[in-house]
């Protein structure tokens, strides 16, 4: 019992780099075992997906071990793969979360992400469920932010709402003016036609 306790204590005093290296070796060994045990009829796509999942799990374990001492939660979930299948060929799939586009770090990278997503999403603005989708979408992507940052986003939306309201009122007022002007032109034209008709009738009577 004493020897076991000493071994455990010694293991607990391993350096962080040693623990990370051990986890890396364990992951490599696990991948090799899985490759050996995998079925011969496993296609290339399934094999890549399995290996990618193993690597992601290993990377997460490394990160948890590396940052565990500075307050990073070990229960924080990893980014889930977002796999898109080819409808024409279900065996073909691609994890779009692996694209560099969806891992922005700099201001320019976030700008590129925005310029890519906005046209794709806003193209559905005329559809019936778009507003409800956008309400829930905005809440979900902002829920991990602190309250002061969420307030900034809400303030930006309020400003946008006020601007749109002014535009709509201006357009409505312009529409009323155009309609009134058109009505006035029609009245003038009608009076001119009536006057000409009266003059013609008078001339005919005078000629007789």
Short mmCIF file of C-alpha atoms in Angstrom, two decimals:
data_model
loop_
_atom_site.label_atom_id
_atom_site.label_comp_id
_atom_site.label_asym_id
_atom_site.label_seq_id
_atom_site.Cartn_x
_atom_site.Cartn_y
_atom_site.Cartn_z
CA UNK A 1 0.00 0.00 0.00
CA UNK A 2 2.82 2.36 0.88
CA UNK A 3 4.64 1.66 -2.39
CA UNK A 4 1.44 2.30 -4.34
CA UNK A 5 0.87 5.59 -2.52
CA UNK A 6 4.44 6.66 -3.24
CA UNK A 7 4.02 5.79 -6.92
CA UNK A 8 0.82 7.84 -7.10
CA UNK A 9 2.48 10.77 -5.36
CA UNK A 10 5.41 10.57 -7.77
CA UNK A 11 3.02 10.50 -10.73
CA UNK A 12 1.21 13.56 -9.40
CA UNK A 13 4.48 15.47 -9.27
CA UNK A 14 5.25 14.99 -12.95
CA UNK A 15 5.89 18.16 -14.88
CA UNK A 16 3.23 19.54 -17.16
CA UNK A 17 5.31 18.75 -20.26
CA UNK A 18 5.70 15.14 -19.08
CA UNK A 19 1.95 14.76 -18.61
CA UNK A 20 1.26 16.25 -22.04
CA UNK A 21 3.80 13.96 -23.68
CA UNK A 22 2.26 10.93 -21.96
CA UNK A 23 -1.19 11.89 -23.19
CA UNK A 24 0.18 12.37 -26.70
CA UNK A 25 1.79 8.93 -26.67
CA UNK A 26 -1.42 7.38 -25.34
CA UNK A 27 -3.39 9.03 -28.12
CA UNK A 28 -0.95 7.79 -30.76
CA UNK A 29 -1.14 4.27 -29.36
CA UNK A 30 -4.93 4.43 -29.32
CA UNK A 31 -5.00 5.59 -32.95
CA UNK A 32 -2.72 2.74 -33.99
CA UNK A 33 -4.92 0.21 -32.20
CA UNK A 34 -8.04 1.64 -33.82
CA UNK A 35 -6.42 1.47 -37.24
CA UNK A 36 -5.54 -2.18 -36.70
CA UNK A 37 -9.03 -3.01 -35.45
CA UNK A 38 -10.87 -1.04 -38.12
CA UNK A 39 -12.77 -3.01 -40.70
CA UNK A 40 -11.13 -3.59 -44.06
CA UNK A 41 -14.24 -2.36 -45.86
CA UNK A 42 -14.15 1.02 -44.08
CA UNK A 43 -14.13 3.70 -46.76
CA UNK A 44 -11.67 6.58 -46.86
CA UNK A 45 -14.21 9.18 -45.65
CA UNK A 46 -15.12 7.16 -42.54
CA UNK A 47 -11.47 6.53 -41.80
CA UNK A 48 -10.60 10.23 -42.04
CA UNK A 49 -13.57 11.16 -39.85
CA UNK A 50 -12.55 8.62 -37.20
CA UNK A 51 -8.92 9.75 -37.17
CA UNK A 52 -9.98 13.41 -37.04
CA UNK A 53 -12.21 12.70 -34.05
CA UNK A 54 -9.39 10.92 -32.25
CA UNK A 55 -7.02 13.81 -32.91
CA UNK A 56 -9.60 16.33 -31.69
CA UNK A 57 -10.09 14.38 -28.47
CA UNK A 58 -6.34 14.21 -27.96
CA UNK A 59 -5.94 17.94 -28.63
CA UNK A 60 -8.70 18.73 -26.15
CA UNK A 61 -7.05 16.56 -23.52
CA UNK A 62 -3.74 18.34 -24.11
CA UNK A 63 -5.39 21.75 -23.82
CA UNK A 64 -7.20 20.80 -20.62
CA UNK A 65 -3.97 19.58 -19.08
CA UNK A 66 -2.00 22.60 -20.26
CA UNK A 67 -4.48 25.25 -19.10
CA UNK A 68 -5.99 23.44 -16.14
CA UNK A 69 -3.76 25.27 -13.66
CA UNK A 70 -4.87 28.74 -14.79
CA UNK A 71 -8.60 28.33 -14.35
CA UNK A 72 -9.73 26.89 -17.69
CA UNK A 73 -12.66 24.58 -17.06
CA UNK A 74 -11.97 20.97 -17.94
CA UNK A 75 -15.68 20.46 -18.50
CA UNK A 76 -15.88 23.00 -21.28
CA UNK A 77 -17.09 21.27 -24.43
CA UNK A 78 -15.01 21.24 -27.59
CA UNK A 79 -16.28 22.75 -30.81
CA UNK A 80 -18.52 20.16 -32.38
CA UNK A 81 -17.76 19.17 -35.97
CA UNK A 82 -20.30 20.54 -38.44
CA UNK A 83 -20.44 17.87 -41.12
CA UNK A 84 -22.13 18.58 -44.43
CA UNK A 85 -23.05 15.60 -46.59
CA UNK A 86 -23.24 15.58 -50.35
CA UNK A 87 -26.90 14.83 -51.16
CA UNK A 88 -25.82 13.27 -54.44
CA UNK A 89 -23.34 11.01 -52.65
CA UNK A 90 -24.05 10.43 -48.91
CA UNK A 91 -20.64 8.79 -48.49
CA UNK A 92 -19.00 12.14 -49.15
CA UNK A 93 -18.96 14.52 -46.20
CA UNK A 94 -17.01 17.56 -45.13
CA UNK A 95 -16.54 19.17 -41.73
CA UNK A 96 -16.94 22.90 -42.42
CA UNK A 97 -15.83 23.75 -38.88
CA UNK A 98 -12.34 22.68 -39.94
CA UNK A 99 -12.12 25.58 -42.41
CA UNK A 100 -9.82 28.43 -41.42
CA UNK A 101 -12.68 30.82 -42.26
CA UNK A 102 -14.53 29.68 -39.12
CA UNK A 103 -11.50 30.11 -36.85
CA UNK A 104 -10.91 33.89 -37.08
CA UNK A 105 -8.36 35.59 -34.85
CA UNK A 106 -7.65 38.99 -36.41
CA UNK A 107 -9.97 41.87 -37.29
CA UNK A 108 -9.55 41.17 -41.00
CA UNK A 109 -10.40 37.50 -40.50
CA UNK A 110 -13.59 38.40 -38.65
CA UNK A 111 -14.41 40.85 -41.44
CA UNK A 112 -14.00 38.09 -44.01
CA UNK A 113 -16.24 35.79 -41.95
CA UNK A 114 -18.91 38.50 -41.77
CA UNK A 115 -18.72 39.27 -45.48
CA UNK A 116 -19.14 35.56 -46.20
CA UNK A 117 -22.06 34.87 -43.87
CA UNK A 118 -24.15 38.05 -44.22
CA UNK A 119 -25.10 37.60 -47.91
CA UNK A 120 -25.90 33.91 -47.36
CA UNK A 121 -28.18 34.58 -44.39
CA UNK A 122 -29.79 37.87 -45.50
CA UNK A 123 -30.78 36.28 -48.83
CA UNK A 124 -33.62 34.68 -46.83
CA UNK A 125 -34.95 38.00 -45.45
CA UNK A 126 -38.24 37.79 -47.39
CA UNK A 127 -39.11 34.35 -46.06
CA UNK A 128 -41.79 33.85 -43.42
CA UNK A 129 -39.67 32.48 -40.58
CA UNK A 130 -36.66 34.77 -41.08
CA UNK A 131 -37.46 37.23 -38.26
CA UNK A 132 -37.99 34.48 -35.68
CA UNK A 133 -34.81 32.76 -36.86
CA UNK A 134 -32.82 36.00 -36.54
CA UNK A 135 -34.15 36.70 -33.04
CA UNK A 136 -33.10 33.28 -31.75
CA UNK A 137 -29.87 33.27 -33.77
CA UNK A 138 -28.78 36.61 -32.30
CA UNK A 139 -29.55 35.50 -28.75
CA UNK A 140 -27.67 32.23 -29.10
CA UNK A 141 -24.50 33.67 -30.63
CA UNK A 142 -24.39 36.48 -28.05
CA UNK A 143 -25.32 34.55 -24.90
CA UNK A 144 -21.70 33.92 -23.86
CA UNK A 145 -20.84 37.63 -23.93
CA UNK A 146 -20.88 39.85 -20.82
CA UNK A 147 -23.91 42.09 -20.34
CA UNK A 148 -22.13 45.31 -21.34
CA UNK A 149 -21.15 43.82 -24.71
CA UNK A 150 -24.69 42.55 -25.31
CA UNK A 151 -25.92 46.07 -24.49
CA UNK A 152 -23.67 47.47 -27.24
CA UNK A 153 -25.17 45.04 -29.74
CA UNK A 154 -28.70 45.96 -28.63
CA UNK A 155 -27.84 49.66 -28.93
CA UNK A 156 -26.64 49.10 -32.49
CA UNK A 157 -29.90 47.37 -33.36
CA UNK A 158 -31.90 50.23 -31.81
CA UNK A 159 -29.97 52.73 -33.93
CA UNK A 160 -30.65 50.63 -37.03
CA UNK A 161 -34.35 50.48 -36.13
CA UNK A 162 -34.55 54.28 -35.80
CA UNK A 163 -32.81 54.78 -39.13
CA UNK A 164 -35.15 52.36 -40.88
CA UNK A 165 -38.16 54.09 -39.31
CA UNK A 166 -37.02 57.47 -40.69
CA UNK A 167 -36.52 55.94 -44.14
CA UNK A 168 -39.98 54.37 -44.08
CA UNK A 169 -41.64 57.62 -42.98
CA UNK A 170 -39.80 59.57 -45.67
CA UNK A 171 -40.84 57.04 -48.29
CA UNK A 172 -44.44 57.12 -47.07
CA UNK A 173 -44.49 60.93 -47.10
CA UNK A 174 -42.96 60.97 -50.57
CA UNK A 175 -45.58 58.51 -51.75
CA UNK A 176 -48.40 60.72 -50.44
CA UNK A 177 -46.93 63.78 -52.16
CA UNK A 178 -46.65 61.94 -55.45
CA UNK A 179 -50.21 60.72 -55.16
CA UNK A 180 -51.49 64.22 -54.34
CA UNK A 181 -49.53 65.74 -57.23
CA UNK A 182 -50.90 63.14 -59.63
CA UNK A 183 -54.44 63.84 -58.42
CA UNK A 184 -53.89 67.58 -58.93
CA UNK A 185 -52.67 67.02 -62.51
CA UNK A 186 -55.73 64.92 -63.23
CA UNK A 187 -58.04 67.68 -61.93
CA UNK A 188 -56.32 70.31 -64.08
CA UNK A 189 -56.56 68.08 -67.13
CA UNK A 190 -60.23 67.45 -66.45
CA UNK A 191 -60.93 71.19 -66.13
CA UNK A 192 -59.10 71.90 -69.40
CA UNK A 193 -61.11 69.23 -71.20
CA UNK A 194 -64.36 70.57 -69.78
CA UNK A 195 -63.46 74.14 -70.78
CA UNK A 196 -62.63 73.10 -74.33
CA UNK A 197 -65.89 71.21 -74.60
CA UNK A 198 -67.87 74.25 -73.42
CA UNK A 199 -66.05 76.56 -75.86
CA UNK A 200 -66.71 74.26 -78.79
CA UNK A 201 -70.39 74.10 -77.95
CA UNK A 202 -70.58 77.91 -77.73
CA UNK A 203 -68.84 78.33 -81.09
CA UNK A 204 -71.26 75.92 -82.72
CA UNK A 205 -74.25 77.84 -81.37
CA UNK A 206 -72.81 81.18 -82.53
CA UNK A 207 -72.16 79.82 -86.03
CA UNK A 208 -75.81 78.93 -86.50
#
